[in-house]
Amino acid sequence: MKKIKIPKELYCYFEEVGVSIRYQKNDIIYMQDEAATNLYLIKKGRVRVYYISKDGSEITLEIVEKGRIVGESSFLQQSKRPTTVSAINDVELISCSLDDMYPYLSQSKELTLLLFQLLSNTCNHLSNLLNQYYFYDRYEKVANFLVQQTATANKDKDISEDCIPYSHEEIGSFIGLNRVTVTKILNHFKSLGYIELKYKKVMILNRQALSDYIK
């Protein structure tokens, strides 16, 4: 699924009403259950969107990169954040109040459509996660993750069409499996010649075979 991004020529709308904020690696941008008031445009870096369960375990929902937004729950009045977002590396965001943004939406049809598309992308992504969680076995989950993550190159995420820069533990946090299970499955795919493993990297050697695994 192609990810929609805000083009640089439209950053001016966010900069006009928003405030630029910088975060360092592992800084919390906002916490789950906080009041959802502002929308954030990522100008630089990557952030992790994740859910924290009652027992303290974490499930990564998505890594969001430059040109995309987080904090979509602020579109709903008096809502709370359903997730926590933290910085993966040095991050620069533009924090905008929706009340301040609304007048500019009437000025730019392109910006309004892009925001709707971004919301649609988020819904589709969550639907895919639910489908994977309920209907895929553990081998299919790993194969699907590898195929989907490398479907298109993304330099802002340091992803190419044949490589993802994630550790086994990080992969597990995306798909709800522990590191030991992920390592076992990756080693199985390696023995079949589907992938090659390097430090915090998975190289795709046979995309078709991985795709066939989840059909």
PDB file of C-alpha atoms in Angstrom:
ATOM      1  CA  MET A   1       0.000   0.000   0.000  1.00  0.00           C
ATOM      2  CA  LYS A   2       1.477   3.330  -1.095  1.00  0.00           C
ATOM      3  CA  LYS A   3       1.923   5.796   1.739  1.00  0.00           C
ATOM      4  CA  ILE A   4       0.548   9.290   1.188  1.00  0.00           C
ATOM      5  CA  LYS A   5       2.854  12.148   2.199  1.00  0.00           C
ATOM      6  CA  ILE A   6       2.438  15.889   2.543  1.00  0.00           C
ATOM      7  CA  PRO A   7       4.595  17.515  -0.196  1.00  0.00           C
ATOM      8  CA  LYS A   8       7.072  20.186   0.903  1.00  0.00           C
ATOM      9  CA  GLU A   9       5.184  22.917  -0.932  1.00  0.00           C
ATOM     10  CA  LEU A  10       2.294  22.445   1.512  1.00  0.00           C
ATOM     11  CA  TYR A  11       4.434  22.573   4.660  1.00  0.00           C
ATOM     12  CA  CYS A  12       3.821  26.337   4.686  1.00  0.00           C
ATOM     13  CA  TYR A  13       0.257  25.832   5.963  1.00  0.00           C
ATOM     14  CA  PHE A  14       1.515  23.902   8.971  1.00  0.00           C
ATOM     15  CA  GLU A  15       4.386  26.336   9.567  1.00  0.00           C
ATOM     16  CA  GLU A  16       1.989  29.296   9.450  1.00  0.00           C
ATOM     17  CA  VAL A  17      -0.088  28.077  12.397  1.00  0.00           C
ATOM     18  CA  GLY A  18       2.172  25.559  14.123  1.00  0.00           C
ATOM     19  CA  VAL A  19       5.244  25.393  16.309  1.00  0.00           C
ATOM     20  CA  SER A  20       8.433  23.531  15.390  1.00  0.00           C
ATOM     21  CA  ILE A  21       9.528  21.055  18.081  1.00  0.00           C
ATOM     22  CA  ARG A  22      12.636  18.864  18.156  1.00  0.00           C
ATOM     23  CA  TYR A  23      12.975  15.514  19.902  1.00  0.00           C
ATOM     24  CA  GLN A  24      15.920  13.233  20.487  1.00  0.00           C
ATOM     25  CA  LYS A  25      16.039   9.452  20.193  1.00  0.00           C
ATOM     26  CA  ASN A  26      13.559   7.710  22.554  1.00  0.00           C
ATOM     27  CA  ASP A  27      11.867  10.966  23.616  1.00  0.00           C
ATOM     28  CA  ILE A  28       8.117  10.610  24.128  1.00  0.00           C
ATOM     29  CA  ILE A  29       6.094  12.866  21.815  1.00  0.00           C
ATOM     30  CA  TYR A  30       2.764  12.000  23.381  1.00  0.00           C
ATOM     31  CA  MET A  31       1.395   9.277  25.607  1.00  0.00           C
ATOM     32  CA  GLN A  32      -1.547   6.964  25.266  1.00  0.00           C
ATOM     33  CA  ASP A  33      -4.706   8.328  26.980  1.00  0.00           C
ATOM     34  CA  GLU A  34      -3.542  11.953  26.860  1.00  0.00           C
ATOM     35  CA  ALA A  35      -6.010  14.514  25.541  1.00  0.00           C
ATOM     36  CA  ALA A  36      -5.774  14.659  21.743  1.00  0.00           C
ATOM     37  CA  THR A  37      -5.433  18.312  20.842  1.00  0.00           C
ATOM     38  CA  ASN A  38      -2.711  18.712  18.222  1.00  0.00           C
ATOM     39  CA  LEU A  39      -1.747  17.222  14.879  1.00  0.00           C
ATOM     40  CA  TYR A  40       1.938  16.694  14.059  1.00  0.00           C
ATOM     41  CA  LEU A  41       3.688  16.883  10.699  1.00  0.00           C
ATOM     42  CA  ILE A  42       7.058  15.110  10.602  1.00  0.00           C
ATOM     43  CA  LYS A  43       9.691  17.341   8.956  1.00  0.00           C
ATOM     44  CA  LYS A  44      12.684  15.175   9.841  1.00  0.00           C
ATOM     45  CA  GLY A  45      13.328  11.718  11.279  1.00  0.00           C
ATOM     46  CA  ARG A  46      11.109   8.773  12.163  1.00  0.00           C
ATOM     47  CA  VAL A  47       8.694   8.039  15.008  1.00  0.00           C
ATOM     48  CA  ARG A  48       7.314   4.837  16.453  1.00  0.00           C
ATOM     49  CA  VAL A  49       3.572   4.470  17.031  1.00  0.00           C
ATOM     50  CA  TYR A  50       2.754   1.790  19.591  1.00  0.00           C
ATOM     51  CA  TYR A  51       0.120   0.523  21.993  1.00  0.00           C
ATOM     52  CA  ILE A  52       0.875  -0.219  25.654  1.00  0.00           C
ATOM     53  CA  SER A  53      -1.258  -2.968  27.208  1.00  0.00           C
ATOM     54  CA  LYS A  54      -2.354  -3.064  30.842  1.00  0.00           C
ATOM     55  CA  ASP A  55       0.497  -5.431  31.703  1.00  0.00           C
ATOM     56  CA  GLY A  56       3.023  -3.000  30.224  1.00  0.00           C
ATOM     57  CA  SER A  57       3.832  -4.911  27.037  1.00  0.00           C
ATOM     58  CA  GLU A  58       4.153  -2.907  23.828  1.00  0.00           C
ATOM     59  CA  ILE A  59       2.915  -3.582  20.297  1.00  0.00           C
ATOM     60  CA  THR A  60       4.375  -1.480  17.499  1.00  0.00           C
ATOM     61  CA  LEU A  61       1.676  -0.420  15.056  1.00  0.00           C
ATOM     62  CA  GLU A  62       3.763   1.566  12.608  1.00  0.00           C
ATOM     63  CA  ILE A  63       6.958   3.485  11.949  1.00  0.00           C
ATOM     64  CA  VAL A  64       6.058   6.904  10.535  1.00  0.00           C
ATOM     65  CA  GLU A  65       8.537   8.962   8.558  1.00  0.00           C
ATOM     66  CA  LYS A  66       9.136  12.434   7.100  1.00  0.00           C
ATOM     67  CA  GLY A  67       6.184  13.999   5.285  1.00  0.00           C
ATOM     68  CA  ARG A  68       3.521  12.096   7.165  1.00  0.00           C
ATOM     69  CA  ILE A  69       1.379  13.035  10.144  1.00  0.00           C
ATOM     70  CA  VAL A  70       0.687  11.562  13.563  1.00  0.00           C
ATOM     71  CA  GLY A  71      -1.989  12.501  16.053  1.00  0.00           C
ATOM     72  CA  GLU A  72      -4.977  11.929  13.769  1.00  0.00           C
ATOM     73  CA  SER A  73      -7.176  11.315  16.811  1.00  0.00           C
ATOM     74  CA  SER A  74      -7.204  15.096  17.291  1.00  0.00           C
ATOM     75  CA  PHE A  75      -9.744  15.250  14.454  1.00  0.00           C
ATOM     76  CA  LEU A  76     -12.285  13.969  16.980  1.00  0.00           C
ATOM     77  CA  GLN A  77     -13.332  16.523  19.558  1.00  0.00           C
ATOM     78  CA  GLN A  78     -12.566  15.729  23.217  1.00  0.00           C
ATOM     79  CA  SER A  79     -10.846  12.482  22.261  1.00  0.00           C
ATOM     80  CA  LYS A  80      -7.853  10.789  23.878  1.00  0.00           C
ATOM     81  CA  ARG A  81      -4.722   9.401  22.294  1.00  0.00           C
ATOM     82  CA  PRO A  82      -5.209   5.691  21.501  1.00  0.00           C
ATOM     83  CA  THR A  83      -1.448   5.147  21.163  1.00  0.00           C
ATOM     84  CA  THR A  84       1.945   6.369  22.344  1.00  0.00           C
ATOM     85  CA  VAL A  85       4.406   7.966  19.915  1.00  0.00           C
ATOM     86  CA  SER A  86       8.157   8.253  20.506  1.00  0.00           C
ATOM     87  CA  ALA A  87      11.177   9.386  18.486  1.00  0.00           C
ATOM     88  CA  ILE A  88      13.322   6.702  16.840  1.00  0.00           C
ATOM     89  CA  ASN A  89      16.094   9.153  15.942  1.00  0.00           C
ATOM     90  CA  ASP A  90      16.462  12.940  15.967  1.00  0.00           C
ATOM     91  CA  VAL A  91      13.042  14.228  14.986  1.00  0.00           C
ATOM     92  CA  GLU A  92      11.633  17.608  14.020  1.00  0.00           C
ATOM     93  CA  LEU A  93       7.853  18.067  14.051  1.00  0.00           C
ATOM     94  CA  ILE A  94       5.409  20.871  13.433  1.00  0.00           C
ATOM     95  CA  SER A  95       2.737  20.809  16.123  1.00  0.00           C
ATOM     96  CA  CYS A  96      -0.565  22.338  14.988  1.00  0.00           C
ATOM     97  CA  SER A  97      -3.863  22.999  16.688  1.00  0.00           C
ATOM     98  CA  LEU A  98      -6.708  21.888  14.449  1.00  0.00           C
ATOM     99  CA  ASP A  99      -8.703  24.975  15.382  1.00  0.00           C
ATOM    100  CA  ASP A 100      -5.900  27.046  13.860  1.00  0.00           C
ATOM    101  CA  MET A 101      -5.641  24.762  10.827  1.00  0.00           C
ATOM    102  CA  TYR A 102      -9.308  24.815   9.793  1.00  0.00           C
ATOM    103  CA  PRO A 103      -9.251  28.214   7.995  1.00  0.00           C
ATOM    104  CA  TYR A 104      -6.360  27.005   5.828  1.00  0.00           C
ATOM    105  CA  LEU A 105      -8.191  23.833   4.826  1.00  0.00           C
ATOM    106  CA  SER A 106     -10.760  26.018   3.066  1.00  0.00           C
ATOM    107  CA  GLN A 107      -7.918  27.699   1.148  1.00  0.00           C
ATOM    108  CA  SER A 108      -6.289  24.504  -0.106  1.00  0.00           C
ATOM    109  CA  LYS A 109      -8.378  21.728  -1.606  1.00  0.00           C
ATOM    110  CA  GLU A 110      -5.174  19.733  -2.152  1.00  0.00           C
ATOM    111  CA  LEU A 111      -4.264  19.865   1.547  1.00  0.00           C
ATOM    112  CA  THR A 112      -7.773  18.845   2.598  1.00  0.00           C
ATOM    113  CA  LEU A 113      -7.786  15.861   0.225  1.00  0.00           C
ATOM    114  CA  LEU A 114      -4.337  14.770   1.406  1.00  0.00           C
ATOM    115  CA  LEU A 115      -5.432  14.817   5.042  1.00  0.00           C
ATOM    116  CA  PHE A 116      -8.442  12.663   4.176  1.00  0.00           C
ATOM    117  CA  GLN A 117      -6.165  10.290   2.266  1.00  0.00           C
ATOM    118  CA  LEU A 118      -3.821  10.094   5.239  1.00  0.00           C
ATOM    119  CA  LEU A 119      -6.737   9.177   7.497  1.00  0.00           C
ATOM    120  CA  SER A 120      -7.840   6.538   4.980  1.00  0.00           C
ATOM    121  CA  ASN A 121      -4.301   5.127   4.886  1.00  0.00           C
ATOM    122  CA  THR A 122      -4.300   4.802   8.662  1.00  0.00           C
ATOM    123  CA  CYS A 123      -7.632   2.940   8.611  1.00  0.00           C
ATOM    124  CA  ASN A 124      -6.407   0.588   5.878  1.00  0.00           C
ATOM    125  CA  HIS A 125      -3.195  -0.072   7.774  1.00  0.00           C
ATOM    126  CA  LEU A 126      -5.094  -0.966  10.946  1.00  0.00           C
ATOM    127  CA  SER A 127      -7.432  -3.240   8.971  1.00  0.00           C
ATOM    128  CA  ASN A 128      -4.423  -5.067   7.539  1.00  0.00           C
ATOM    129  CA  LEU A 129      -2.970  -5.482  11.019  1.00  0.00           C
ATOM    130  CA  LEU A 130      -6.221  -6.994  12.295  1.00  0.00           C
ATOM    131  CA  ASN A 131      -6.404  -9.363   9.329  1.00  0.00           C
ATOM    132  CA  GLN A 132      -2.819 -10.464   9.916  1.00  0.00           C
ATOM    133  CA  TYR A 133      -3.326 -10.901  13.659  1.00  0.00           C
ATOM    134  CA  TYR A 134      -6.435 -13.073  13.389  1.00  0.00           C
ATOM    135  CA  PHE A 135      -5.933 -15.068  10.201  1.00  0.00           C
ATOM    136  CA  TYR A 136      -2.179 -15.591   9.721  1.00  0.00           C
ATOM    137  CA  ASP A 137      -0.048 -18.175  11.482  1.00  0.00           C
ATOM    138  CA  ARG A 138       3.363 -17.119  12.796  1.00  0.00           C
ATOM    139  CA  TYR A 139       5.225 -18.046   9.590  1.00  0.00           C
ATOM    140  CA  GLU A 140       2.710 -16.147   7.457  1.00  0.00           C
ATOM    141  CA  LYS A 141       2.988 -13.118   9.753  1.00  0.00           C
ATOM    142  CA  VAL A 142       6.755 -12.899   9.283  1.00  0.00           C
ATOM    143  CA  ALA A 143       6.575 -13.524   5.527  1.00  0.00           C
ATOM    144  CA  ASN A 144       3.844 -10.915   5.101  1.00  0.00           C
ATOM    145  CA  PHE A 145       5.790  -8.359   7.131  1.00  0.00           C
ATOM    146  CA  LEU A 146       8.892  -8.823   5.003  1.00  0.00           C
ATOM    147  CA  VAL A 147       6.943  -8.567   1.742  1.00  0.00           C
ATOM    148  CA  GLN A 148       4.831  -5.577   2.763  1.00  0.00           C
ATOM    149  CA  GLN A 149       7.677  -3.572   4.301  1.00  0.00           C
ATOM    150  CA  THR A 150       9.825  -3.917   1.185  1.00  0.00           C
ATOM    151  CA  ALA A 151       7.028  -3.462  -1.359  1.00  0.00           C
ATOM    152  CA  THR A 152       8.456  -0.043  -2.251  1.00  0.00           C
ATOM    153  CA  ALA A 153      11.740   1.617  -1.366  1.00  0.00           C
ATOM    154  CA  ASN A 154      11.541   4.274   1.346  1.00  0.00           C
ATOM    155  CA  LYS A 155      14.749   6.204   1.961  1.00  0.00           C
ATOM    156  CA  ASP A 156      13.220   8.032   4.945  1.00  0.00           C
ATOM    157  CA  LYS A 157      12.843   4.647   6.650  1.00  0.00           C
ATOM    158  CA  ASP A 158      16.134   3.336   5.224  1.00  0.00           C
ATOM    159  CA  ILE A 159      14.155   0.593   3.472  1.00  0.00           C
ATOM    160  CA  SER A 160      14.966  -0.676  -0.005  1.00  0.00           C
ATOM    161  CA  GLU A 161      13.081  -3.206  -2.115  1.00  0.00           C
ATOM    162  CA  ASP A 162      15.367  -5.968  -0.886  1.00  0.00           C
ATOM    163  CA  CYS A 163      16.307  -4.931   2.659  1.00  0.00           C
ATOM    164  CA  ILE A 164      14.726  -3.820   5.946  1.00  0.00           C
ATOM    165  CA  PRO A 165      16.838  -2.403   8.804  1.00  0.00           C
ATOM    166  CA  TYR A 166      15.070  -4.073  11.749  1.00  0.00           C
ATOM    167  CA  SER A 167      16.312  -6.385  14.480  1.00  0.00           C
ATOM    168  CA  HIS A 168      14.467  -9.643  15.224  1.00  0.00           C
ATOM    169  CA  GLU A 169      13.039  -8.056  18.367  1.00  0.00           C
ATOM    170  CA  GLU A 170      11.770  -5.052  16.421  1.00  0.00           C
ATOM    171  CA  ILE A 171      10.102  -7.298  13.841  1.00  0.00           C
ATOM    172  CA  GLY A 172       8.448  -9.216  16.657  1.00  0.00           C
ATOM    173  CA  SER A 173       7.090  -6.007  18.177  1.00  0.00           C
ATOM    174  CA  PHE A 174       5.333  -5.253  14.872  1.00  0.00           C
ATOM    175  CA  ILE A 175       3.586  -8.606  14.519  1.00  0.00           C
ATOM    176  CA  GLY A 176       3.008  -9.708  18.093  1.00  0.00           C
ATOM    177  CA  LEU A 177       5.665 -12.431  18.304  1.00  0.00           C
ATOM    178  CA  ASN A 178       8.602 -12.781  20.675  1.00  0.00           C
ATOM    179  CA  ARG A 179      12.189 -12.460  19.490  1.00  0.00           C
ATOM    180  CA  VAL A 180      12.967 -16.182  19.838  1.00  0.00           C
ATOM    181  CA  THR A 181      10.040 -17.137  17.604  1.00  0.00           C
ATOM    182  CA  VAL A 182      10.969 -14.527  14.991  1.00  0.00           C
ATOM    183  CA  THR A 183      14.584 -15.716  14.950  1.00  0.00           C
ATOM    184  CA  LYS A 184      13.467 -19.324  14.465  1.00  0.00           C
ATOM    185  CA  ILE A 185      11.220 -18.387  11.532  1.00  0.00           C
ATOM    186  CA  LEU A 186      13.826 -16.142   9.898  1.00  0.00           C
ATOM    187  CA  ASN A 187      16.407 -18.919  10.159  1.00  0.00           C
ATOM    188  CA  HIS A 188      13.901 -21.272   8.517  1.00  0.00           C
ATOM    189  CA  PHE A 189      13.391 -18.840   5.620  1.00  0.00           C
ATOM    190  CA  LYS A 190      17.158 -18.440   5.397  1.00  0.00           C
ATOM    191  CA  SER A 191      17.616 -22.227   5.104  1.00  0.00           C
ATOM    192  CA  LEU A 192      15.152 -22.188   2.190  1.00  0.00           C
ATOM    193  CA  GLY A 193      17.136 -19.467   0.444  1.00  0.00           C
ATOM    194  CA  TYR A 194      14.366 -16.862   0.753  1.00  0.00           C
ATOM    195  CA  ILE A 195      16.370 -14.341   2.795  1.00  0.00           C
ATOM    196  CA  GLU A 196      19.835 -13.486   4.078  1.00  0.00           C
ATOM    197  CA  LEU A 197      20.401 -12.260   7.626  1.00  0.00           C
ATOM    198  CA  LYS A 198      22.798  -9.517   8.671  1.00  0.00           C
ATOM    199  CA  TYR A 199      23.148  -7.434  11.827  1.00  0.00           C
ATOM    200  CA  LYS A 200      19.799  -5.676  12.283  1.00  0.00           C
ATOM    201  CA  LYS A 201      19.005  -6.298   8.629  1.00  0.00           C
ATOM    202  CA  VAL A 202      16.996  -8.787   6.610  1.00  0.00           C
ATOM    203  CA  MET A 203      17.874  -9.100   2.915  1.00  0.00           C
ATOM    204  CA  ILE A 204      15.142 -10.404   0.591  1.00  0.00           C
ATOM    205  CA  LEU A 205      16.479 -12.960  -1.903  1.00  0.00           C
ATOM    206  CA  ASN A 206      13.270 -14.584  -3.146  1.00  0.00           C
ATOM    207  CA  ARG A 207      10.257 -12.271  -2.886  1.00  0.00           C
ATOM    208  CA  GLN A 208       7.996 -14.572  -4.885  1.00  0.00           C
ATOM    209  CA  ALA A 209       8.591 -17.485  -2.516  1.00  0.00           C
ATOM    210  CA  LEU A 210       7.732 -15.300   0.491  1.00  0.00           C
ATOM    211  CA  SER A 211       4.602 -14.039  -1.295  1.00  0.00           C
ATOM    212  CA  ASP A 212       3.539 -17.594  -2.104  1.00  0.00           C
ATOM    213  CA  TYR A 213       3.891 -18.437   1.585  1.00  0.00           C
ATOM    214  CA  ILE A 214       0.974 -16.181   2.483  1.00  0.00           C
ATOM    215  CA  LYS A 215      -1.397 -17.038  -0.396  1.00  0.00           C
TER     216      LYS A 215
END
